[in-house]
Every structure is written in C-alpha cells, then in structure tokens.
Short mmCIF file of C-alpha atoms and ligand atoms in Angstrom, two decimals:
data_model
loop_
_atom_site.label_atom_id
_atom_site.label_comp_id
_atom_site.label_asym_id
_atom_site.label_seq_id
_atom_site.Cartn_x
_atom_site.Cartn_y
_atom_site.Cartn_z
CA MET Y 7 -28.92 -6.66 28.87
CA SER Y 8 -25.58 -6.50 27.10
CA LYS Y 9 -24.79 -5.19 23.64
CA PRO Y 10 -21.76 -5.67 21.41
CA ASN Y 11 -19.55 -2.84 22.65
CA VAL Y 12 -17.35 -1.31 19.96
CA LEU Y 13 -14.51 1.15 20.58
CA VAL Y 14 -14.34 3.46 17.57
CA ILE Y 15 -11.15 5.43 16.91
CA ALA Y 16 -11.80 7.74 13.95
CA GLY Y 17 -12.15 11.30 12.70
CA HIS Y 18 -15.08 13.71 12.64
CA ASP Y 19 -16.78 14.73 9.40
CA PRO Y 20 -19.08 17.70 10.06
CA SER Y 21 -21.27 16.80 7.06
CA GLY Y 22 -22.38 13.74 9.01
CA GLY Y 23 -21.81 11.40 6.07
CA ALA Y 24 -18.50 9.75 6.95
CA GLY Y 25 -16.19 9.33 9.92
CA ILE Y 26 -17.48 9.04 13.45
CA HIS Y 27 -21.12 9.86 12.51
CA ALA Y 28 -21.15 6.98 10.03
CA ASP Y 29 -19.56 4.68 12.60
CA ILE Y 30 -21.99 5.47 15.44
CA GLU Y 31 -25.04 5.29 13.14
CA THR Y 32 -23.94 1.94 11.74
CA ILE Y 33 -23.13 0.41 15.11
CA HIS Y 34 -26.42 1.60 16.64
CA ALA Y 35 -28.44 0.46 13.61
CA LEU Y 36 -26.93 -3.00 14.10
CA GLU Y 37 -27.87 -2.86 17.78
CA GLY Y 38 -24.37 -2.42 19.11
CA TYR Y 39 -22.98 0.31 21.36
CA ALA Y 40 -20.21 2.74 20.31
CA ALA Y 41 -17.68 4.50 22.52
CA THR Y 42 -15.53 6.94 20.57
CA LEU Y 43 -12.05 8.43 20.49
CA ILE Y 44 -12.04 11.25 17.91
CA THR Y 45 -8.61 11.48 16.32
CA GLY Y 46 -9.10 14.54 14.15
CA LEU Y 47 -11.58 17.24 13.19
CA THR Y 48 -12.02 17.69 9.45
CA VAL Y 49 -13.32 20.67 7.52
CA GLN Y 50 -15.54 19.22 4.80
CA ASN Y 51 -18.98 18.93 3.29
CA SER Y 52 -20.55 16.37 0.97
CA GLN Y 53 -18.46 17.77 -1.92
CA ASN Y 54 -14.93 18.17 -0.64
CA VAL Y 55 -12.37 18.06 2.18
CA PHE Y 56 -10.89 21.51 2.88
CA GLY Y 57 -8.55 20.56 5.71
CA PHE Y 58 -8.32 18.99 9.15
CA GLU Y 59 -6.70 19.36 12.55
CA MET Y 60 -5.55 16.48 14.70
CA VAL Y 61 -6.64 16.16 18.32
CA ASP Y 62 -3.82 16.44 20.88
CA THR Y 63 -2.44 12.98 21.68
CA GLN Y 64 -2.25 13.76 25.43
CA LEU Y 65 -5.99 14.42 25.42
CA LEU Y 66 -6.61 11.21 23.45
CA ARG Y 67 -4.53 9.29 25.95
CA ARG Y 68 -6.53 10.68 28.89
CA GLN Y 69 -9.75 9.77 27.08
CA SER Y 70 -8.61 6.23 26.33
CA ASP Y 71 -7.37 5.75 29.91
CA ALA Y 72 -10.79 6.84 31.20
CA LEU Y 73 -12.66 4.50 28.82
CA LEU Y 74 -10.44 1.47 29.40
CA ALA Y 75 -10.70 1.87 33.16
CA ASP Y 76 -14.47 1.70 32.84
CA MET Y 77 -15.59 -0.50 29.93
CA ASP Y 78 -14.89 -3.82 28.28
CA PHE Y 79 -14.87 -3.88 24.48
CA ASP Y 80 -15.92 -6.64 22.09
CA ALA Y 81 -14.33 -5.08 18.98
CA ILE Y 82 -12.36 -2.03 17.89
CA LYS Y 83 -12.88 -0.08 14.68
CA ILE Y 84 -10.16 2.30 13.49
CA GLY Y 85 -10.72 4.86 10.73
CA MET Y 86 -8.83 8.11 10.07
CA THR Y 87 -5.59 8.01 12.04
CA GLY Y 88 -4.20 11.18 10.45
CA SER Y 89 -0.71 11.34 11.94
CA PRO Y 90 2.12 9.00 13.02
CA ALA Y 91 1.78 10.27 16.62
CA VAL Y 92 -1.87 9.17 16.72
CA VAL Y 93 -0.92 5.81 15.15
CA SER Y 94 1.59 5.22 17.99
CA LEU Y 95 -1.02 6.08 20.59
CA ILE Y 96 -3.53 3.70 18.96
CA ALA Y 97 -0.93 0.90 19.02
CA GLU Y 98 -0.57 1.44 22.78
CA VAL Y 99 -4.36 1.30 23.23
CA LEU Y 100 -4.56 -1.95 21.23
CA ASP Y 101 -1.84 -3.50 23.38
CA GLN Y 102 -4.03 -2.85 26.41
CA LEU Y 103 -6.89 -4.80 24.80
CA PRO Y 104 -5.35 -8.13 23.81
CA GLY Y 105 -7.63 -10.60 22.05
CA VAL Y 106 -10.20 -7.96 21.02
CA PRO Y 107 -10.86 -8.07 17.24
CA VAL Y 108 -9.61 -4.96 15.43
CA VAL Y 109 -10.95 -3.70 12.08
CA LEU Y 110 -8.68 -1.08 10.51
CA ASP Y 111 -9.91 1.08 7.62
CA PRO Y 112 -6.56 2.64 6.65
CA VAL Y 113 -8.03 5.96 5.54
CA LEU Y 114 -5.58 8.20 3.70
CA ALA Y 115 -8.04 10.35 1.73
CA ALA Y 116 -11.77 10.97 1.43
CA GLU Y 117 -13.64 9.08 -1.27
CA ALA Y 118 -14.26 12.33 -3.15
CA GLY Y 119 -10.51 13.12 -2.91
CA GLY Y 120 -8.88 15.37 -0.32
CA SER Y 121 -6.08 14.17 1.91
CA LEU Y 122 -6.82 13.00 5.45
CA SER Y 123 -3.19 12.40 6.40
CA GLU Y 124 -0.72 14.88 7.86
CA ASP Y 125 2.41 13.46 6.32
CA GLY Y 126 1.56 10.83 3.70
CA ASP Y 127 4.75 8.74 3.55
CA THR Y 128 5.42 8.81 7.29
CA LEU Y 129 1.82 7.95 8.07
CA VAL Y 130 1.90 5.00 5.67
CA ALA Y 131 5.12 3.72 7.26
CA ALA Y 132 3.57 4.07 10.75
CA LEU Y 133 0.41 2.22 9.70
CA ILE Y 134 2.49 -0.64 8.33
CA ARG Y 135 4.84 -0.78 11.30
CA ASP Y 136 2.36 -0.27 14.15
CA LEU Y 137 -1.11 -1.28 13.05
CA LEU Y 138 -1.15 -3.94 10.29
CA ALA Y 139 -0.09 -6.83 12.52
CA ARG Y 140 -2.23 -5.57 15.42
CA SER Y 141 -5.39 -5.68 13.25
CA SER Y 142 -7.62 -8.70 12.68
CA LEU Y 143 -8.73 -7.27 9.34
CA ILE Y 144 -7.92 -4.23 7.23
CA THR Y 145 -10.37 -2.80 4.69
CA PRO Y 146 -8.42 -0.65 2.21
CA ASN Y 147 -9.75 0.43 -1.19
CA LEU Y 148 -7.54 -0.35 -4.19
CA GLU Y 149 -5.63 2.93 -4.02
CA GLU Y 150 -4.86 2.50 -0.31
CA THR Y 151 -3.91 -1.12 -1.00
CA LEU Y 152 -1.38 -0.17 -3.67
CA THR Y 153 0.04 2.60 -1.48
CA LEU Y 154 0.42 0.37 1.60
CA SER Y 155 1.85 -2.60 -0.30
CA GLY Y 156 4.01 -0.76 -2.84
CA GLN Y 157 2.72 -3.21 -5.47
CA ALA Y 158 1.07 -2.43 -8.79
CA SER Y 159 -1.60 -5.11 -9.08
CA LEU Y 160 -4.46 -6.20 -6.84
CA HIS Y 161 -3.36 -9.82 -6.36
CA GLU Y 162 0.29 -8.98 -5.68
CA ALA Y 163 -0.79 -6.23 -3.31
CA GLY Y 164 -3.26 -8.45 -1.42
CA SER Y 165 -0.59 -11.08 -0.83
CA GLU Y 166 1.95 -8.43 0.15
CA LEU Y 167 -0.38 -6.97 2.82
CA VAL Y 168 -0.63 -10.43 4.38
CA ARG Y 169 3.18 -10.76 4.19
CA GLN Y 170 3.44 -7.37 5.92
CA GLY Y 171 1.58 -8.84 8.89
CA THR Y 172 -2.16 -8.34 8.55
CA PRO Y 173 -4.07 -11.61 9.07
CA ALA Y 174 -6.78 -10.58 6.58
CA ALA Y 175 -7.36 -7.82 4.04
CA LEU Y 176 -10.71 -7.02 2.42
CA ILE Y 177 -9.83 -4.88 -0.58
CA THR Y 178 -12.91 -2.92 -1.55
CA GLY Y 179 -13.78 -2.22 -5.17
CA SER Y 180 -16.20 0.69 -4.83
CA GLN Y 181 -13.79 3.12 -6.50
CA ASP Y 182 -12.88 0.83 -9.42
CA ASP Y 183 -14.49 1.24 -12.84
CA THR Y 184 -15.79 -2.35 -13.09
CA ALA Y 185 -19.46 -3.08 -13.86
CA ASP Y 186 -19.98 -4.69 -10.45
CA VAL Y 187 -18.32 -3.73 -7.17
CA ARG Y 188 -15.99 -6.62 -6.37
CA ASN Y 189 -14.53 -6.92 -2.86
CA HIS Y 190 -11.55 -9.27 -2.45
CA LEU Y 191 -10.59 -11.02 0.78
CA PHE Y 192 -6.95 -12.09 1.15
CA THR Y 193 -5.72 -14.21 4.06
CA ALA Y 194 -2.59 -16.33 4.46
CA ASN Y 195 -4.25 -19.35 2.87
CA ALA Y 196 -7.32 -18.11 1.02
CA HIS Y 197 -8.61 -15.63 -1.49
CA ARG Y 198 -12.29 -15.11 -2.15
CA SER Y 199 -14.40 -12.31 -3.52
CA TRP Y 200 -17.93 -10.96 -3.43
CA SER Y 201 -19.71 -9.02 -6.20
CA TRP Y 202 -22.40 -6.42 -5.65
CA PRO Y 203 -24.39 -4.50 -8.26
CA ARG Y 204 -22.77 -1.10 -8.74
CA LEU Y 205 -25.31 1.56 -7.76
CA GLU Y 206 -25.59 4.85 -9.55
CA GLY Y 207 -23.95 7.84 -7.87
CA SER Y 208 -21.06 8.47 -5.57
CA PHE Y 209 -21.34 7.87 -1.83
CA HIS Y 210 -19.88 9.52 1.25
CA GLY Y 211 -18.86 7.24 4.09
CA SER Y 212 -19.39 3.83 2.52
CA GLY Y 213 -15.97 2.58 3.71
CA CYS Y 214 -16.64 3.76 7.28
CA THR Y 215 -20.04 2.04 7.21
CA LEU Y 216 -18.51 -1.22 6.00
CA ALA Y 217 -15.71 -1.34 8.56
CA SER Y 218 -18.05 -0.48 11.45
CA ALA Y 219 -20.60 -3.10 10.40
CA ILE Y 220 -17.83 -5.74 10.24
CA ALA Y 221 -16.70 -4.68 13.73
CA VAL Y 222 -20.23 -5.28 15.07
CA GLY Y 223 -20.31 -8.70 13.39
CA LEU Y 224 -17.00 -9.66 15.00
CA ALA Y 225 -18.12 -8.18 18.35
CA GLU Y 226 -21.15 -10.47 18.18
CA GLY Y 227 -18.81 -13.44 17.80
CA ARG Y 228 -19.46 -14.14 14.09
CA THR Y 229 -16.73 -15.73 12.03
CA LEU Y 230 -14.84 -13.34 9.76
CA GLU Y 231 -16.64 -14.55 6.61
CA LYS Y 232 -20.09 -14.30 8.26
CA ALA Y 233 -19.28 -10.81 9.56
CA LEU Y 234 -18.10 -9.77 6.09
CA GLU Y 235 -21.28 -11.08 4.45
CA MET Y 236 -23.58 -9.36 6.92
CA ALA Y 237 -21.65 -6.09 6.68
CA GLN Y 238 -21.53 -5.99 2.88
CA ARG Y 239 -25.29 -6.60 2.73
CA PHE Y 240 -25.82 -3.82 5.29
CA VAL Y 241 -23.72 -1.40 3.22
CA GLN Y 242 -25.55 -2.29 -0.01
CA THR Y 243 -28.94 -1.61 1.62
CA SER Y 244 -27.68 1.68 3.10
CA LEU Y 245 -26.41 2.77 -0.32
CA GLU Y 246 -29.64 1.74 -2.08
CA HIS Y 247 -31.42 4.23 0.20
CA ALA Y 248 -28.74 6.96 0.08
CA TRP Y 249 -30.05 10.51 -0.14
CA PRO Y 250 -28.69 13.92 -1.23
CA ALA Y 251 -28.18 15.70 2.11
CA GLY Y 252 -25.95 18.25 0.32
CA GLN Y 253 -24.94 19.04 -3.23
CA GLY Y 254 -22.14 16.47 -3.52
CA GLN Y 255 -21.93 12.79 -2.70
CA LEU Y 256 -25.02 10.90 -1.56
CA ILE Y 257 -25.23 9.99 2.13
CA PRO Y 258 -25.98 6.32 2.93
CA ASP Y 259 -29.14 5.77 4.98
CA ARG Y 260 -27.89 3.44 7.69
CA HIS Y 261 -31.26 3.11 9.40
CA VAL Y 262 -33.05 1.09 6.71
CA ARG Y 263 -33.02 -2.69 7.33
N1 LIG O 1 -12.97 9.37 8.11
C1 LIG O 1 -13.24 10.68 8.01
C2 LIG O 1 -13.16 11.56 9.20
C3 LIG O 1 -13.64 11.19 6.80
O1 LIG O 1 -13.94 12.48 6.75
C4 LIG O 1 -13.72 10.33 5.66
C5 LIG O 1 -14.14 10.85 4.37
O2 LIG O 1 -14.54 11.93 4.17
C6 LIG O 1 -13.41 9.01 5.79
C7 LIG O 1 -13.05 8.55 7.03
C8 LIG O 1 -13.47 8.03 4.68
O3 LIG O 1 -14.71 8.04 4.11
P1 LIG O 1 -15.20 6.88 3.12
O4 LIG O 1 -15.95 5.91 3.96
O5 LIG O 1 -16.09 7.62 2.19
O6 LIG O 1 -14.00 6.28 2.51
#
C-alpha cells in the first residue's frame, strides 16, 4: 500500500498547536505520511512565543541526506525557515527533488505575534531569492505578503509575488478584520478568491494546517484548485472543533472529518 509521502521542513512548537505537530497531525488525518526535518526549536505556549533556537545546518544536511537516500516524496511542505542559512540548505534539498510540488508557508512570526525569524530583513531577502521560484505555491497571510512584496495593497502585492517568481500565491485572510475570511489566489493569469465564515476566537496553527493539507492534496495528484478547496474545507472543520488546550489561542482539532 502506498500513501502520499510528504517531506515537512518546519519548526517545533512545544504547545503542540502549530509547527511540526500541526503538520504531522494534518498529514496523518488526511491519510498521508510525513517525514520531518525540524529547522528550529521554539519556546512558546498557546499565548506567546518567548524565543527560539535554530538547529545546526550540518545536522539538518545529514538528516536530509539520510532521508533522500531512502525515500521518494510526493510533495514538500515548508514552514518556519528561521534563518538565511537554513533557507540556503532548503534550496539545496529542493534542487535534489526536481518536479516534486512544494508548498511554502513563509512564516515570519506566530499568529499571536512573536518573531520566528533570526534576522528579519536578511531572511526575507533569502526567501525571495532562494525559495519563491522553487515553490509551486506560497501561502502567506496579508502581513507576510506585504513584507515579501514591498507593496502596500493586496492586489499589487499578489501580482508582485508572481513577478518575483512564485507560480502561485494563496494570500490568507484569517488575520484581516473582514466579516468573512477571504483567501485570494494569484497566479500569472488568474485571480480567484474563496470566502469562509469567520469563526469566533483566535487559533494557533491554522496556517500550518492549511499548507500541510494543500501539500497532501498535491501529493495525491489533485490540481492546485482542487487541493486548495479540499484544504480550506479541512481547515474550516478543524477550526470549528478547536479547543482550549491552554489559556491562549484555541488549538484546531485536526482529527474531525
Ligand atoms: N511554525 C512554528 C514552529 C510556529 O511556532 C508557528 C506559530 O507559532 C508557526 C509556524 C505559524 O503558526 P500559524 O499557523 O498559527 O501561522
């Protein structure tokens, strides 16, 4: 029996709500398999990020060499990259896996605030230079979109990301103050959007859940639009069943179908 095999490259959130926990839970709930390269270890709970340390790139390289010598992958999901050195290493890994769909969630900060990047400007430049054009899809929120593109409005920024080299950008609206959550897809020749009822509360790990679910959809061979529809529905259901594991943001329940 074979399963969609997803290589996840992301950070660890000890609260279990976001990062690698969210990725593995999502991929397993959607009946895929997850192999993981953990880029950084964060210090956080459901309320706040208090810091993080990056994993040594030599160790990451040995881990990726071991995985790539052993497994084939159907998709790659990238979350917290954290530092320019890790971005360079990820670019090398992607070059060893040509043709495999790549979903990049260009995480710069946690949803509740709290930086997840070592050197903001340099990391942004490295993401643009090394990862945008190597990704099949990026899934920034509006703030990340404006930072990456240097533009001030959603539509300008979406078009600029495509000009910068990404084939597709799904700009997520969970952090906006609109009545519905509106997610916008920009590609070289299309723009479309989806609206979802905004649920009460604030959620930890919704972006990680979305990007991992899309990666499973692409690993299964779905078209981009079909993968995006499936993944957004999966996130909405997970958020509808979110629960207060701690005293801060709610944690999506990724096991309810
Ligand atoms: N990756 C890690 C390791 C994190 O700790 C977080 C947030 O805390 C994120 C990614 C982004 O989380 P979200 O999906 O809430 O944007």
